[in-house]
Amino acid sequence: MYKLDFSDLTPERFLAEFWQKKPLLLKQGFKHFTDPLSADELAGLALEEEVESRVVQCANGNWQMETGPISDFSRFGEQDWTILVQAVDHWHSEAATLLDPFRFIPNWRIDDLMVSFSTPG
């Protein structure tokens, strides 16, 4: 189970001061965080027709996006690309627990859990 460390920030204060108003950076918000899924598992989800995914990359200074399913990641090289997978909470039960600390926000306000993996660059 993941526990989000808001420090002295209460859920009520978060909703009043930050939610949909201004950004908030919580450095090391999840103490002792371990990834619930590997990069290979994320890539595996991106192979599936039913799963919404995309790769964003910068090639020669030009940004490009390709939507999934994505079957060959080797063609993107070793750097300068990111994979984004939508609704991971629907496909991976352990990753879904990352949403638990945010359950003070009404469910209708939470769309899904998007997970990304980026290469250097």
Backbone as a ProteinNet text record, in pm:
[ID]
protein_1_A
[PRIMARY]
MYKLDFSDLTPERFLAEFWQKKPLLLKQGFKHFTDPLSADELAGLALEEEVESRVVQCANGNWQMETGPISDFSRFGEQDWTILVQAVDHWHSEAATLLDPFRFIPNWRIDDLMVSFSTPG
[TERTIARY]
84.9	0	88.6	50.7	127.1	64.8	152.3	106.4	173	93.6	144	171.9	293.4	332.1	304.5	195.2	160.1	228.8	313.2	375.2	265.4	264.6	163.9	41.2	32.9	-78	-192.7	-306	-423	-495.7	-573.1	-652.8	-745	-802.2	-891.5	-817	-697	-617.6	-571.3	-533.7	-494.5	-607.2	-727.9	-842.4	-872.9	-858.6	-890.8	-786.3	-657.8	-551.3	-487.6	-487.7	-410.4	-493.2	-591.3	-665.6	-725.6	-682.1	-726	-698.1	-602.6	-568.5	-422	-332.8	-190.2	-116.5	2	76.8	132	156.8	215	317	439	544.1	564.9	547.3	571.3	695.9	811.1	935.7	933	963.3	960.4	826.2	719.3	585	552.7	603.4	589.1	722.5	730.6	853.1	873.7	998.4	1034.5	953.9	937.6	859.3	927.1	848.8	893.6	793.4	845.5	758.2	667.5	538.7	448	454.6	510.2	527.7	656.9	715.8	843.6	820.8	930.4	922.9	877.3	921.1	878.9	729.1	676.1	531.6	453	504.5	438.5	440.3	554.8	565.1	469.8	454.2	360.4	217.7	180.4	46.3	29.9	137	130.8	116.2	143.9	125.6	-20.9	-102.1	-241.4	-330	-414.1	-507	-603.3	-646.4	-747.5	-691.6	-559.3	-495.2	-452.6	-491.2	-453.7	-310.3	-225.9	-85.2	-31.1	83	149.6	297.3	376.1	517.4	538.1	605.8	643.4	795	846.6	991.4	1033.2	1158.2	1217.8	1329.1	1310.3	1409.5	1454.5	1581.5	1638.3	1566.5	1529.4	1463.3	1315	1260.1	1117.5	1045.8	940.7	861.2	761.3	749.1	656.9	582.7	461.4	384	328.2	334.1	277.3	184.8	63.1	-31.4	-17.4	-55.3	-44.4	-156.3	-150.9	-52.7	86.4	186.1	325.1	394.8	442.4	498.4	650.6	715.5	861.8	920.9	973.3	1032.9	1178	1241.8	1383.6	1406.1	1307.4	1324.5	1332.9	1296	1304	1443.2	1528.4	1664.3	1675.1	1789.1	1821.4	1788.8	1749.9	1723.1	1620.3	1573.7	1484.6	1343.9	1289.3	1149.7	1085.7	953.5	872.4	751.2	719.6	595.4	497.3	373.1	265.5	152.3	106.8	-1.2	-113.7	-232.6	-351.6	-418.7	-493.2	-581.4	-508.9	-385.5	-308.9	-380.3	-454.5	-529.5	-634.9	-676.6	-775.2	-711.2	-580.2	-511.5	-412.2	-371.9	-267.5	-310.4	-351.5	-412.2	-316.2	-188	-95.1	-73.6	-63.7	-49.9	-173.5	-288.8	-413.6	-408.8	-330.2	-321.9	-251.5	-184.6	-124.6	-230.9	-352.7	-461.6	-519.2	-495.7	-555.8	-530	-408.3	-386	-465.4	-523.5	-598.9	-749.5	-792.8	-935.6	-1015.7	-949	-1023	-1080.3	-1031.6	-1086	-1200.3	-1315.5	-1427.2	-1387.6	-1434.5	-1400	-1432.7	-1540.1	-1577.2	-1476.8	-1387.6	-1284	-1155	-1143.1	-1022	-1050.6	-978.4	-1000.3	-938	-808	-738.4	-594.4	-520.3	-378.7	-298.3	-231.2	-143.2	-1.5	68.7	206.1	295.4	411.4	506.3	642	717.5	856.3	933.6	1044.4	1124.6	1267.6	1323.3	1465.1	1542.5	1673.3	1750.8	1740.4	1752	1756.2	1644.5
-119.1	0	124.2	221.1	345	450.5	521.8	629.8	757.8	857.3	985.3	1075.3	1128.4	1217.2	1362	1415.3	1555.1	1648.6	1593.2	1669.5	1733.5	1864.7	1933.6	1977.6	1934	1972.7	1872.8	1920	1833.3	1819.9	1713.9	1702.7	1823.3	1874.7	1991.2	2113.7	2135.7	2250.9	2231.5	2108	2079.1	2114.4	2070.2	2098.5	2247.8	2317.3	2460	2546.4	2510.5	2597.8	2554.2	2423.8	2375.5	2309.8	2227.8	2149.6	2240.3	2224.1	2299.9	2450.1	2486.7	2628.5	2656.9	2575.2	2596.5	2465.2	2453.5	2328.2	2308.9	2184.1	2148.1	2038.2	2059.2	1958.9	1898.3	1768.5	1695.9	1611.2	1664.6	1590.3	1468.3	1355.6	1226.7	1205.9	1237.5	1222.9	1080.7	984.8	843.9	797.4	787	739.3	592.9	556.9	417.1	362.7	445.6	407.8	294.2	197.6	94.4	90.8	79.2	76.6	-45.7	-26.7	-140.8	-221.6	-161.6	-235.9	-191.9	-282.7	-255.4	-186.4	-136.4	-75.7	-179.3	-303.5	-409.3	-436.8	-434.4	-454.4	-340.1	-217.4	-102	-114.2	-154.4	-175.2	-285.8	-387.8	-495.3	-445.7	-354.9	-295.6	-217.6	-148	-67.1	-152.6	-281.5	-373.5	-407.1	-389	-433.2	-333.6	-385	-303.4	-224.5	-285	-223.2	-112.1	-103.6	-9.9	115.4	231.7	358.7	393.6	409.1	440.2	528.8	588.5	669.2	683.7	708.1	739.2	880.4	959.6	1095.2	1095.7	1148	1152.5	1280.7	1314.9	1430.1	1377.9	1392.3	1348.1	1468.8	1499.2	1613.5	1743.9	1761.2	1883.6	1889.8	1786	1781.6	1683.7	1731.4	1646	1567.3	1438.5	1350.8	1264.3	1224.2	1135.4	1021.8	902.9	785.3	716.6	688.9	621.3	469.9	400.6	255.4	186.5	56.5	-28.4	-14.6	-30.4	-14.2	-148.5	-204.7	-339.8	-344.4	-238.2	-240.5	-113.9	-127.7	-12.3	9.4	-91.2	-79	29.6	55	156.5	298.1	317.5	451.1	482.3	382.8	404.9	405.6	452	447.1	576.2	681	807.5	891.5	994.9	1097.3	1048.9	956.9	919	882.3	895.6	864.1	784.4	680.8	607.6	648.1	671.8	705.7	605.9	548.4	450.2	497.5	509.9	555.5	438.8	471.8	377.6	253.3	270.8	157.2	94.1	174.5	121	19.2	20.8	-75.6	-208.4	-207.2	-324.6	-386.6	-313.8	-361.3	-329.4	-431.5	-409.5	-346.1	-382.7	-321.1	-173.5	-139.9	0.9	80.1	16.3	84.3	134.5	69.2	112.5	247.6	294.3	428.3	537.3	507.5	605.3	611.6	509.5	504.2	628.7	683.5	802.9	926.1	920.3	1033.9	1014.5	915.5	884.6	990	1089.3	1201.6	1291.9	1272.6	1343.1	1257.4	1314.4	1233.5	1153.1	1030	942	1003.8	1080.7	1139.1	1244.6	1288.2	1385.6	1319.4	1189.2	1116.9	1039.9	1072.9	1007.1	868.2	862.2	734.2	754.9	645.2	649.3	636	743.7	738.8	716	621.9	591	617.7	676.8	704.4	643.1	619.1	575.1	655.6	715.3	798.3	747.8	757.4	728.8	858.5	850.8	974.4	1065.7	1194	1289.8	1387.3
0	0	0	-75.9	-86.2	4.1	74.2	161.5	114.2	85.8	38	156.5	162.1	271.6	230.3	281.4	256.2	355.5	443.6	552.5	635.6	645.4	727.9	647.1	523.8	437.1	452.4	496.9	512.4	378.6	361	238.5	218.4	326.4	316.2	264.8	317.8	273.7	128.9	94.1	-43.5	-140	-107.1	-193.9	-200	-89.7	-85.1	-155.5	-141.8	-191.2	-323.1	-351.2	-465.6	-575	-539.2	-637.6	-744.2	-866.5	-982.9	-970.7	-884.6	-867.9	-898	-842.5	-864.4	-842.4	-902.6	-889.6	-748.3	-716.9	-587.7	-611.2	-566.3	-575.7	-438	-427.3	-302.6	-322.8	-287	-303.5	-213.4	-272.2	-202.8	-132.7	-203.5	-148.1	-107.7	-182.6	-146.6	-89.4	41.4	105.5	68.9	44	14.2	-104.2	-205.1	-323	-399	-440	-533.1	-647.8	-767.8	-885.6	-881.8	-900	-901.1	-1030.8	-1136	-1260.3	-1326.9	-1399.9	-1465.5	-1600	-1655.9	-1789.2	-1891.8	-1875.1	-1967.7	-1956.5	-1834.1	-1816.4	-1879.9	-1864.4	-1924.9	-2077.2	-2131.5	-2275.8	-2321	-2238	-2269.6	-2279.4	-2190	-2198.5	-2328.3	-2369.3	-2491.9	-2617.3	-2605.9	-2718.6	-2743	-2640.2	-2645.6	-2720.8	-2805.3	-2884.3	-2795.7	-2684.1	-2596.6	-2508.6	-2499.1	-2406.9	-2482.8	-2431.4	-2494.8	-2456.2	-2557.2	-2531.9	-2643.2	-2614.7	-2715.8	-2680.2	-2781.1	-2764.6	-2816.6	-2736.9	-2776.7	-2786.4	-2895.7	-2911.2	-2981.4	-2958.3	-3024.2	-3114.3	-3242.9	-3340.4	-3421	-3414.3	-3486.8	-3454.4	-3328.9	-3285.7	-3315.6	-3375.8	-3408.9	-3317.3	-3253.4	-3166.5	-3249.4	-3217.2	-3288.5	-3187.6	-3223.2	-3138.4	-3223.1	-3166.2	-3231.7	-3132.1	-3174	-3085.7	-3099.6	-2992.7	-2987.3	-3061.8	-3071.8	-3004.9	-3067.3	-2983.5	-3025.7	-3006.1	-3115.2	-3107.9	-3111.1	-3155.3	-3167.1	-3106.6	-2986	-2918.9	-2960.1	-3016.1	-3051.7	-3156.6	-3239	-3344.6	-3289.4	-3161.8	-3101.9	-3048.1	-3038.3	-2991.5	-2839.8	-2791.3	-2648.7	-2573.8	-2645.6	-2577	-2652.1	-2582.4	-2639.6	-2673.6	-2593.7	-2613.3	-2480.4	-2478.4	-2360.5	-2404.8	-2328.9	-2351.6	-2242.3	-2281.4	-2187.7	-2207.4	-2097.7	-2103.4	-2012.5	-2070.6	-1997.3	-1925.2	-1821.2	-1750.6	-1701.2	-1657.3	-1606.1	-1486.6	-1411.9	-1297.2	-1339.5	-1464.3	-1514.4	-1551.6	-1574.2	-1627.1	-1529.5	-1426.7	-1335.2	-1192.2	-1118.2	-985.9	-885.6	-889.2	-794.2	-826.3	-953.6	-991.8	-951	-954	-915.7	-772.1	-687.1	-546.6	-531.9	-637.6	-633.1	-619.3	-658.2	-646.2	-504.9	-423.4	-289.3	-204.6	-202.3	-120	-164.8	-283.4	-336.8	-325.6	-251	-240.9	-164.5	-109.6	-50.5	-160.2	-282.6	-398.6	-452.4	-481.2	-531.5	-655.7	-663.6	-775.8	-910.9	-918.9	-1047.5	-1093.3	-1003	-1037.7	-1086.1	-1062.8	-1100.7	-1228.7	-1332.9	-1461.8	-1461.6	-1450.7	-1451.5	-1406.2	-1402	-1367.3	-1495.9	-1534.7	-1650.5	-1599.2	-1662	-1623.7	-1743.5	-1715.7	-1823.2	-1790.7	-1894.5	-1883.8	-1986.2	-1941.7	-2031.8	-2038.5	-2156.3	-2173.9	-2150.8	-2130.1	-2111.2	-2233.3	-2207.6	-2317.3	-2317.8
[MASK]
+++++++++++++++++++++++++++++++++++++++++++++++++++++++++++++++++++++++++++++++++++++++++++++++++++++++++++++++++++++++++

